[in-house]
XYZ file of C-alpha atoms in Angstrom:
655
model
C 76.912 18.398 -23.637
C 78.661 18.651 -27.014
C 82.207 19.904 -27.206
C 82.780 23.301 -28.846
C 83.969 23.175 -32.424
C 87.555 23.810 -33.431
C 86.461 27.233 -34.749
C 84.910 28.224 -31.413
C 87.974 27.013 -29.495
C 90.169 29.075 -31.797
C 88.020 32.148 -31.200
C 88.258 31.619 -27.432
C 92.040 31.465 -27.666
C 92.091 34.648 -29.766
C 89.752 36.445 -27.344
C 91.950 35.399 -24.420
C 95.016 36.721 -26.237
C 93.318 40.057 -26.945
C 92.133 40.343 -23.319
C 95.610 39.583 -21.980
C 97.156 42.082 -24.394
C 94.665 44.744 -23.297
C 95.371 44.221 -19.595
C 99.141 44.043 -20.066
C 99.101 47.198 -22.213
C 97.315 49.174 -19.511
C 99.616 47.802 -16.820
C 102.600 48.843 -18.954
C 101.127 52.322 -19.396
C 100.476 52.526 -15.671
C 104.057 51.620 -14.787
C 105.922 53.547 -17.472
C 103.678 56.545 -18.116
C 100.923 57.423 -20.552
C 101.604 58.197 -24.225
C 99.922 61.120 -25.976
C 96.137 61.491 -25.675
C 95.159 60.062 -29.067
C 97.482 57.042 -28.788
C 96.224 56.013 -25.356
C 92.533 56.711 -25.916
C 92.289 55.291 -29.428
C 94.175 52.139 -28.382
C 91.842 51.724 -25.405
C 88.726 52.101 -27.558
C 90.209 49.801 -30.215
C 90.858 47.012 -27.691
C 87.317 47.390 -26.310
C 85.701 47.245 -29.759
C 87.691 44.242 -30.983
C 87.087 42.267 -27.783
C 83.387 43.125 -27.806
C 82.852 41.929 -31.383
C 84.829 38.771 -30.596
C 82.886 37.701 -27.508
C 79.426 39.284 -27.760
C 77.167 38.184 -30.630
C 74.919 40.558 -32.572
C 71.912 38.327 -31.920
C 71.021 36.015 -29.066
C 70.516 33.232 -31.600
C 74.225 33.399 -32.503
C 75.427 32.835 -28.933
C 77.871 29.946 -28.708
C 78.552 29.872 -32.452
C 81.513 32.241 -32.539
C 81.722 35.478 -34.513
C 79.815 35.562 -37.821
C 81.303 36.975 -41.011
C 79.882 40.431 -40.283
C 81.553 40.373 -36.858
C 84.921 39.865 -38.539
C 84.131 42.809 -40.809
C 83.345 44.938 -37.750
C 86.598 43.826 -36.107
C 88.569 44.871 -39.206
C 86.755 48.231 -39.288
C 87.449 48.718 -35.568
C 91.161 48.134 -36.067
C 91.287 50.623 -38.948
C 89.194 53.319 -37.237
C 91.126 53.067 -33.947
C 94.569 52.834 -35.565
C 94.071 55.854 -37.851
C 94.257 58.575 -35.129
C 97.389 56.925 -33.752
C 99.106 56.734 -37.125
C 98.232 60.294 -38.212
C 98.363 62.014 -34.805
C 100.889 64.587 -36.068
C 98.437 65.592 -38.800
C 95.627 65.834 -36.221
C 97.673 68.016 -33.882
C 98.782 70.341 -36.729
C 95.394 70.934 -38.326
C 93.111 73.844 -37.400
C 89.912 72.442 -35.964
C 86.663 73.595 -37.643
C 88.732 75.388 -40.330
C 90.750 72.791 -42.273
C 88.780 70.527 -44.598
C 88.404 66.861 -43.708
C 90.136 64.213 -45.818
C 88.180 61.292 -47.217
C 89.790 58.934 -44.690
C 88.737 61.273 -41.854
C 85.119 61.131 -43.003
C 84.902 57.403 -43.722
C 86.690 56.254 -40.573
C 84.969 58.877 -38.388
C 81.540 57.647 -39.478
C 82.713 54.054 -39.043
C 83.975 54.592 -35.476
C 80.789 56.398 -34.425
C 78.629 53.540 -35.719
C 80.952 50.909 -34.248
C 80.776 52.495 -30.782
C 76.963 52.600 -30.964
C 76.738 48.936 -32.032
C 79.277 47.745 -29.445
C 77.421 49.661 -26.731
C 74.203 47.961 -27.829
C 75.767 44.528 -27.461
C 77.379 45.223 -24.097
C 74.872 47.602 -22.473
C 71.509 47.128 -24.145
C 69.435 49.607 -26.130
C 69.003 52.552 -23.763
C 72.405 54.203 -24.164
C 72.661 53.686 -27.959
C 69.165 55.136 -28.425
C 70.172 58.119 -26.279
C 73.241 58.653 -28.474
C 71.166 58.478 -31.667
C 68.655 60.980 -30.236
C 71.408 63.482 -29.464
C 72.959 63.080 -32.926
C 69.528 63.560 -34.517
C 68.967 66.634 -32.353
C 72.230 68.160 -33.535
C 71.628 67.447 -37.217
C 67.891 68.117 -37.457
C 67.112 70.784 -34.862
C 70.284 72.886 -34.538
C 71.385 72.860 -38.182
C 74.843 71.657 -37.207
C 76.893 70.726 -40.263
C 77.359 66.922 -40.410
C 81.088 67.226 -41.179
C 81.524 69.667 -38.294
C 79.893 67.190 -35.914
C 81.999 64.352 -37.308
C 85.163 66.387 -36.758
C 84.106 67.093 -33.176
C 83.505 63.420 -32.474
C 86.543 61.853 -34.196
C 89.378 64.352 -34.523
C 89.229 66.174 -31.188
C 89.403 65.225 -27.522
C 85.893 66.632 -27.014
C 84.099 63.641 -28.510
C 84.669 59.894 -28.503
C 88.254 60.359 -27.288
C 87.216 62.788 -24.562
C 87.702 62.905 -20.805
C 85.448 59.887 -20.046
C 87.544 57.580 -22.256
C 90.736 59.053 -20.781
C 89.500 58.227 -17.287
C 88.498 54.729 -18.370
C 91.941 54.134 -19.893
C 94.038 55.536 -17.043
C 92.033 54.923 -13.850
C 89.176 52.504 -14.282
C 90.914 49.608 -16.052
C 93.537 49.406 -13.314
C 90.975 49.368 -10.510
C 88.921 46.728 -12.321
C 92.079 44.639 -12.634
C 92.693 45.163 -8.926
C 89.169 43.981 -8.114
C 89.564 40.913 -10.330
C 92.782 39.874 -8.581
C 91.383 40.578 -5.105
C 88.315 38.410 -5.730
C 90.468 35.562 -7.012
C 92.773 35.755 -4.000
C 89.953 34.606 -1.703
C 89.021 38.023 -0.307
C 85.413 37.438 -1.319
C 85.096 34.636 1.214
C 86.742 36.896 3.795
C 84.171 39.648 3.193
C 81.286 37.204 3.468
C 82.528 35.392 6.585
C 83.463 38.692 8.225
C 79.930 40.032 7.696
C 78.267 36.797 8.859
C 80.329 36.578 12.035
C 79.696 40.258 12.776
C 75.930 40.513 12.217
C 74.536 37.052 11.516
C 73.315 36.456 15.080
C 71.330 39.712 15.366
C 67.683 40.300 14.435
C 67.405 40.051 10.672
C 71.001 38.840 10.563
C 71.089 37.602 6.942
C 69.813 40.945 5.652
C 72.461 42.767 7.687
C 75.031 40.380 6.250
C 73.899 41.570 2.801
C 74.415 45.204 3.870
C 77.913 44.686 5.239
C 79.062 42.297 2.515
C 77.768 44.449 -0.325
C 79.460 47.506 1.151
C 82.756 45.608 1.335
C 82.387 44.184 -2.176
C 81.342 47.597 -3.438
C 84.587 49.046 -2.155
C 86.317 46.723 -4.629
C 84.001 46.355 -7.630
C 81.933 49.555 -7.692
C 79.182 47.855 -9.726
C 75.633 47.341 -8.435
C 74.757 44.392 -10.678
C 78.133 42.703 -10.113
C 77.628 43.039 -6.357
C 74.132 41.555 -6.546
C 75.265 38.601 -8.628
C 78.283 37.954 -6.392
C 76.926 38.359 -2.859
C 73.237 37.857 -3.630
C 73.688 34.241 -4.653
C 74.453 33.573 -0.981
C 72.561 36.234 0.989
C 69.189 36.148 -0.808
C 68.583 32.381 -0.312
C 69.770 32.773 3.292
C 67.246 35.578 3.914
C 64.435 33.531 2.356
C 65.483 30.545 4.446
C 65.061 32.601 7.629
C 61.575 33.842 6.693
C 62.026 37.070 4.722
C 59.583 37.497 1.829
C 61.287 37.159 -1.593
C 60.564 40.800 -2.628
C 62.151 42.126 0.569
C 65.121 39.746 0.345
C 65.867 40.804 -3.229
C 65.333 44.484 -2.406
C 67.806 44.388 0.503
C 70.519 42.966 -1.726
C 69.764 45.378 -4.596
C 69.772 48.470 -2.369
C 72.872 47.425 -0.418
C 74.743 46.554 -3.623
C 73.801 49.854 -5.260
C 75.455 51.743 -2.401
C 78.765 50.087 -3.264
C 79.332 52.694 -5.982
C 79.511 55.486 -3.408
C 81.572 53.598 -0.849
C 85.286 54.524 -0.672
C 88.068 53.561 -1.067
C 87.152 52.290 -4.569
C 83.953 53.860 -5.825
C 82.228 53.423 -9.163
C 83.934 54.476 -12.383
C 81.898 57.699 -12.424
C 83.823 58.907 -9.349
C 87.053 58.953 -11.367
C 85.282 60.901 -14.115
C 84.019 63.329 -11.453
C 87.556 63.937 -10.208
C 88.660 64.749 -13.754
C 85.697 67.050 -14.421
C 86.197 68.941 -11.155
C 89.964 69.114 -11.477
C 90.593 67.518 -8.075
C 92.261 64.314 -6.938
C 90.334 61.081 -6.611
C 91.108 61.110 -2.880
C 89.230 64.417 -2.614
C 86.173 62.878 -4.305
C 86.371 59.853 -1.989
C 86.502 62.247 0.966
C 83.365 64.027 -0.277
C 81.613 60.672 -0.612
C 82.559 59.130 2.744
C 79.912 60.608 5.082
C 77.028 60.325 2.555
C 78.027 56.687 1.958
C 78.036 55.956 5.691
C 74.638 57.659 6.039
C 73.303 55.526 3.188
C 74.372 52.293 4.845
C 73.218 53.455 8.283
C 69.800 54.047 6.722
C 69.669 50.663 4.964
C 70.984 48.846 8.041
C 68.391 50.617 10.230
C 65.579 49.801 7.797
C 66.571 46.132 7.821
C 66.766 46.116 11.627
C 63.391 47.807 12.105
C 61.696 45.515 9.585
C 63.168 42.471 11.320
C 62.056 43.731 14.746
C 58.574 44.568 13.428
C 58.221 41.026 12.101
C 59.778 39.527 15.233
C 62.610 37.889 13.302
C 65.570 36.297 14.962
C 69.148 35.920 13.803
C 71.046 32.770 13.004
C 72.229 30.560 15.865
C 75.728 31.572 16.984
C 76.957 27.992 16.786
C 76.108 27.962 13.078
C 78.264 31.011 12.373
C 82.016 31.392 11.821
C 83.869 33.017 14.700
C 85.179 36.519 14.009
C 88.572 35.780 15.566
C 89.033 32.704 13.386
C 87.962 34.570 10.256
C 90.472 37.354 10.887
C 93.211 34.914 11.831
C 92.775 32.794 8.697
C 91.965 35.454 6.087
C 92.210 38.864 7.732
C 95.497 39.580 5.968
C 93.549 39.808 2.680
C 92.370 43.270 3.767
C 95.973 44.461 3.243
C 95.638 45.358 -0.487
C 92.796 47.738 0.401
C 94.969 49.211 3.164
C 97.782 49.635 0.621
C 95.546 51.581 -1.762
C 94.258 53.874 0.994
C 97.788 54.418 2.313
C 99.177 55.286 -1.126
C 96.315 57.708 -1.796
C 96.826 59.428 1.567
C 100.549 59.667 0.806
C 99.674 62.015 -2.047
C 100.229 59.691 -4.997
C 97.828 59.422 -7.937
C 94.919 56.988 -8.111
C 96.452 54.946 -10.989
C 99.658 54.505 -8.987
C 97.603 53.447 -5.954
C 95.797 50.865 -8.092
C 99.129 49.529 -9.381
C 100.446 49.215 -5.830
C 97.255 47.395 -4.857
C 97.583 44.972 -7.785
C 101.220 44.258 -6.984
C 100.363 43.611 -3.308
C 97.604 41.047 -3.948
C 99.753 37.999 -4.700
C 102.339 38.515 -1.914
C 99.463 39.068 0.511
C 97.747 35.825 -0.527
C 101.053 33.970 -0.103
C 101.377 35.057 3.537
C 99.253 32.233 4.948
C 98.664 28.609 4.025
C 94.878 29.074 3.968
C 95.080 31.470 1.011
C 98.326 30.345 -0.622
C 96.580 27.720 -2.728
C 94.626 30.445 -4.557
C 97.837 31.739 -6.169
C 98.733 30.101 -9.453
C 99.511 30.957 -13.051
C 95.878 30.220 -13.865
C 94.742 32.736 -11.246
C 96.953 35.422 -12.809
C 95.699 34.676 -16.336
C 92.086 34.619 -15.128
C 92.582 37.927 -13.338
C 94.065 39.595 -16.424
C 91.270 38.247 -18.623
C 88.530 39.218 -16.167
C 89.987 42.700 -15.819
C 89.898 43.290 -19.580
C 86.430 41.819 -20.051
C 85.113 43.662 -16.984
C 86.341 46.979 -18.367
C 84.379 46.642 -21.619
C 81.149 48.001 -20.170
C 82.874 51.090 -18.770
C 85.033 51.700 -21.863
C 82.085 51.481 -24.251
C 79.827 53.514 -21.963
C 82.471 56.250 -21.815
C 82.991 56.227 -25.582
C 79.228 56.444 -26.216
C 78.835 59.152 -23.574
C 81.665 61.025 -25.320
C 79.454 61.285 -28.402
C 76.699 62.846 -26.293
C 79.142 65.289 -24.695
C 80.470 66.229 -28.137
C 76.943 67.073 -29.292
C 76.147 69.052 -26.134
C 79.398 71.010 -26.342
C 79.028 71.807 -30.040
C 75.326 72.774 -29.963
C 75.168 74.523 -26.585
C 72.380 72.184 -25.462
C 73.684 72.225 -21.896
C 73.146 75.960 -21.494
C 69.674 75.714 -23.058
C 68.656 72.903 -20.706
C 70.049 74.755 -17.682
C 67.986 77.780 -18.647
C 64.896 75.586 -18.894
C 65.450 74.097 -15.410
C 65.975 77.532 -13.844
C 62.926 78.939 -15.622
C 60.709 75.989 -14.663
C 61.851 76.250 -11.026
C 61.228 80.041 -11.054
C 64.769 80.639 -9.741
C 64.007 78.715 -6.531
C 66.506 76.127 -5.339
C 64.227 73.426 -3.893
C 62.015 73.063 -7.013
C 65.182 73.064 -9.136
C 66.641 70.267 -7.017
C 63.444 68.227 -7.312
C 63.368 68.739 -11.094
C 67.036 67.747 -11.275
C 66.348 64.648 -9.190
C 63.573 63.443 -11.518
C 65.588 64.325 -14.633
C 68.623 62.504 -13.231
C 66.662 59.364 -12.413
C 64.983 59.379 -15.839
C 68.296 59.883 -17.654
C 69.863 57.086 -15.624
C 67.122 54.495 -16.114
C 68.513 51.457 -17.880
C 71.890 53.157 -18.305
C 75.150 52.479 -16.458
C 76.052 55.061 -13.825
C 79.031 56.479 -15.691
C 77.289 57.673 -18.889
C 74.241 58.725 -16.856
C 76.455 60.881 -14.642
C 78.389 62.317 -17.603
C 75.196 63.374 -19.395
C 73.778 64.906 -16.214
C 76.962 66.890 -15.618
C 76.573 68.459 -19.040
C 72.835 69.145 -18.717
C 72.013 69.632 -15.029
C 75.055 70.716 -13.008
C 75.334 74.190 -14.632
C 71.754 75.000 -13.578
C 72.437 74.054 -9.946
C 75.670 76.046 -9.860
C 73.868 79.102 -11.278
C 71.372 78.800 -8.404
C 74.179 78.963 -5.835
C 74.827 75.277 -5.135
C 78.555 74.638 -4.475
C 80.226 72.794 -7.352
C 81.094 69.810 -5.128
C 77.508 69.438 -3.916
C 76.115 69.798 -7.453
C 78.337 67.025 -8.813
C 77.616 64.720 -5.871
C 73.877 65.435 -6.200
C 73.639 64.216 -9.798
C 76.117 61.387 -9.062
C 73.807 60.065 -6.351
C 70.722 60.040 -8.554
C 72.603 58.467 -11.451
C 73.329 55.614 -9.022
C 69.856 55.432 -7.449
C 68.261 54.949 -10.869
C 69.475 51.328 -10.508
C 66.775 50.704 -7.852
C 64.085 53.077 -9.145
C 61.179 51.537 -11.102
C 60.200 50.973 -13.814
C 63.784 50.316 -15.034
C 65.574 49.134 -11.893
C 68.569 47.147 -13.146
C 69.874 46.063 -9.738
C 66.380 44.897 -8.736
C 66.117 42.907 -11.982
C 69.364 41.149 -11.117
C 68.210 40.385 -7.563
C 64.844 39.090 -8.798
C 66.653 36.543 -10.909
C 67.845 35.010 -7.630
C 64.869 35.702 -5.334
C 62.113 34.852 -7.832
C 60.052 37.836 -6.610
C 57.551 39.759 -8.764
C 59.201 42.807 -10.300
C 56.824 45.491 -9.067
C 56.612 44.329 -5.437
C 60.406 44.022 -5.294
C 60.817 47.489 -6.828
C 58.448 49.038 -4.275
C 60.326 47.311 -1.448
C 63.637 48.609 -2.861
C 62.369 52.208 -3.058
C 61.091 51.932 0.520
C 64.405 50.538 1.751
C 66.460 53.047 -0.205
C 64.150 56.015 0.474
C 66.738 57.663 2.671
C 69.160 57.563 -0.242
C 66.850 59.946 -2.084
C 66.980 62.363 0.870
C 70.740 62.381 1.521
C 71.619 64.435 -1.615
C 69.287 67.208 -0.430
C 71.042 67.075 2.936
C 74.497 67.772 1.520
C 73.196 70.492 -0.808
C 71.740 72.380 2.168
C 74.612 71.285 4.429
C 77.884 70.974 2.465
C 79.619 70.046 5.713
C 78.389 66.481 5.016
C 80.973 66.507 2.225
C 83.620 67.342 4.846
C 83.686 70.970 3.746
C 84.019 73.432 6.621
C 85.078 73.387 10.306
C 85.258 69.989 12.006
C 82.785 71.057 14.694
C 80.197 71.872 12.028
C 80.948 68.623 10.176
C 80.496 66.583 13.372
C 77.242 68.311 14.342
C 75.745 68.069 10.839
C 76.746 64.424 10.505
C 75.191 63.561 13.878
C 71.853 65.239 13.124
C 71.827 63.741 9.604
C 72.443 60.239 11.008
C 69.597 60.706 13.491
C 67.421 61.957 10.629
C 68.014 58.928 8.408
C 67.306 56.577 11.335
C 64.051 58.442 12.035
C 63.064 58.110 8.379
C 63.824 54.386 8.317
C 61.789 53.882 11.504
C 58.862 55.914 10.185
C 58.730 54.145 6.825
C 58.958 50.667 8.337
C 56.618 51.286 11.257
C 58.996 50.375 14.067
C 61.503 52.160 16.251
C 61.617 50.566 19.672
C 58.078 49.242 19.327
C 55.427 49.065 16.622
C 54.627 52.591 15.475
C 51.134 54.016 15.129
C 50.217 56.292 12.220
C 50.843 59.382 14.389
C 54.251 58.103 15.483
C 55.226 57.299 11.909
C 54.208 60.768 10.748
C 56.231 62.324 13.548
C 59.318 60.265 12.658
C 59.085 60.992 8.922
C 58.366 64.672 9.596
C 61.378 64.882 11.921
C 63.578 63.354 9.225
C 62.460 65.887 6.624
C 62.962 68.815 9.000
C 66.502 67.588 9.755
C 67.400 67.780 6.048
C 68.357 71.437 6.449
C 71.043 72.003 9.107
C 70.458 74.848 11.528
C 69.572 75.545 15.141
C 65.825 75.869 14.600
C 65.433 72.963 12.188
C 67.604 70.691 14.343
C 65.664 71.644 17.480
C 62.269 71.080 15.842
C 63.353 67.825 14.164
C 64.923 66.364 17.291
C 61.894 67.475 19.311
C 59.468 65.713 16.964
C 61.597 62.590 17.093
C 61.781 62.725 20.888
C 57.971 62.915 21.092
C 57.656 59.895 18.784
C 60.150 57.905 20.859
C 58.401 58.848 24.109
C 55.128 57.595 22.645
C 56.952 54.443 21.550
C 58.221 53.807 25.080
C 54.725 54.210 26.445
C 53.333 51.914 23.708
C 55.951 49.304 24.498
C 54.810 49.178 28.110
C 51.152 48.559 27.297
C 51.471 46.313 24.225
C 53.065 42.845 24.075
C 56.146 42.465 21.854
C 55.636 40.897 18.410
C 55.623 37.116 18.284
C 59.003 35.914 16.991
C 58.844 34.744 13.381
C 60.556 31.399 13.194
C 62.310 29.910 10.235
C 61.059 26.466 9.131
C 61.894 23.964 11.829
C 64.493 22.118 9.818
C 65.764 25.071 7.757
C 69.007 25.588 9.600
C 69.581 22.066 10.702
C 69.021 20.641 7.231
C 71.528 22.923 5.627
C 74.128 22.692 8.338
C 76.481 25.463 9.432
C 76.375 28.663 7.468
C 79.416 28.850 5.246
C 80.154 31.528 2.699
C 80.873 30.354 -0.835
C 84.150 30.844 -2.602
C 83.335 34.050 -4.440
C 86.168 33.603 -6.890
C 84.074 30.749 -8.267
C 80.649 32.295 -7.686
C 81.725 35.513 -9.393
C 82.801 33.608 -12.448
C 79.528 31.716 -12.440
C 77.445 34.888 -12.354
C 79.564 36.936 -14.759
C 77.475 37.795 -17.832
C 80.667 37.707 -19.910
C 81.864 34.326 -18.645
C 83.453 32.044 -21.273
C 80.535 29.612 -21.329
C 78.165 32.334 -22.482
C 80.141 34.734 -24.538
C 81.184 32.633 -27.537
């Protein structure tokens, strides 16, 4: 393999310097306080644009060749367009918006920044989000007769456009948590998560698939990214599932569905959760509290589906002697859970989320130094890698937020949100259930091929007002669209998390997508549950919360059993219908619905017990005779290395 040219090596050094400067700037801001809105947000967007044009080529054919001449032109334009609001912020604050005329520099640099954000989003995120942005701009200019200069002013010289709330959240919250995740992974916590899950569930029926559920939930609490979770944990769990006899579509689907749930799993959820806290005017801890029970229900459902599928196929777990012992895992690496404990403790102490992230970052290195087994991970190289990975990892979120800010600016200026809300209410004939179903389909369609954060932001502007007007509590409305923005990652035809898993499993796209929808079916039901029963969001008396949570958990288990044809024995068509029907009845909390739903489930289980007595159990499905022996003891990989290998922005690919 040929060595990179001097030019490419120079570009790599420059990109590393920019990434380090970006991370250090945000750490400085976190420790010493944020500057004014335009300084912080424009600097954040400027760093993201410059780094994107340095490391991501305009065309696939240019990969590995370094930036072309037009990339350098875009970098220069990015610096000018991002620096201008910082340099003339006094002028921006003094002018009367929509009244004072724009200067030539305002117009030229405003157009430049809008186009630069669209192009950078295309390079980092693909075509879906940029096309969405262009459609909204065209709608404003062609169908609402909005003055072009008025729109430009909204997007560039106010905090209701590109420099809006989403970019503010990205600059103050998200970057710090991404940095935290980068340092945690490089401290060896990834291996802890994997070994912990293997030792806990590896020996049970369908053990490798359950390992995927537990590991992805743990990783999700750090990364909050479905695709990142798949590419980190899936490189180990998917081959392990295939090795034990799972079909490739099912193996990939388990990993995709489990990884997708990571964005709703506290303590560190996806970036959209921080945006939600800002939109609702509540603390991040409050949002994490809302999300806790739905997240647990989601993983109970996925875990149950995996268990029932394994039992239906007669699958066995891994031999205990091949697995790491839980006591040894906790003794050697259990201390690496401490940074997560620090973050939760700081949040519960009443401090802000950025401060909690800073405390978590500061605690990572001392924690890794506590024991000899993890001390070797700490080095200057680890710190530099963590700072670089944090900056590069934040590009997707920063650019998604900037692009989504353009959409929000259009919606705010044209009143499109109110018009769309009126359409939803009219189409649903003022009835809540049809409105929720319409919102679900609209949310999934808006989120297809788009990261969760911009998908959620657009849905908040278009869909949440309609739900609130129909009487849905604000918390439930936000969580409803948040859920479906996330679930679009496993919903065909554009199921990004499934695509990522298929790259490892080698399964056909459609069969894997169907398996993912079947596994994650309960995830589509849970949002309806907390709309009809807000106590699932921990709103209301504790007795009501406990009762609603219990019946909801039973409901999701019934649904998993009905869809997979197994509860305590193979289920007949009648038993499956009873289980699925019971699950749907239990969606709405209440004495009558709970009684009917539990009654239907009890009948199905009674029939199952009788069936189990008269039918032989399924023949155990064995792995290939030499599958385990040939590969030796199951050992989790070092995810600090596997993460780097699967990172789409890794140095080997990005220049």
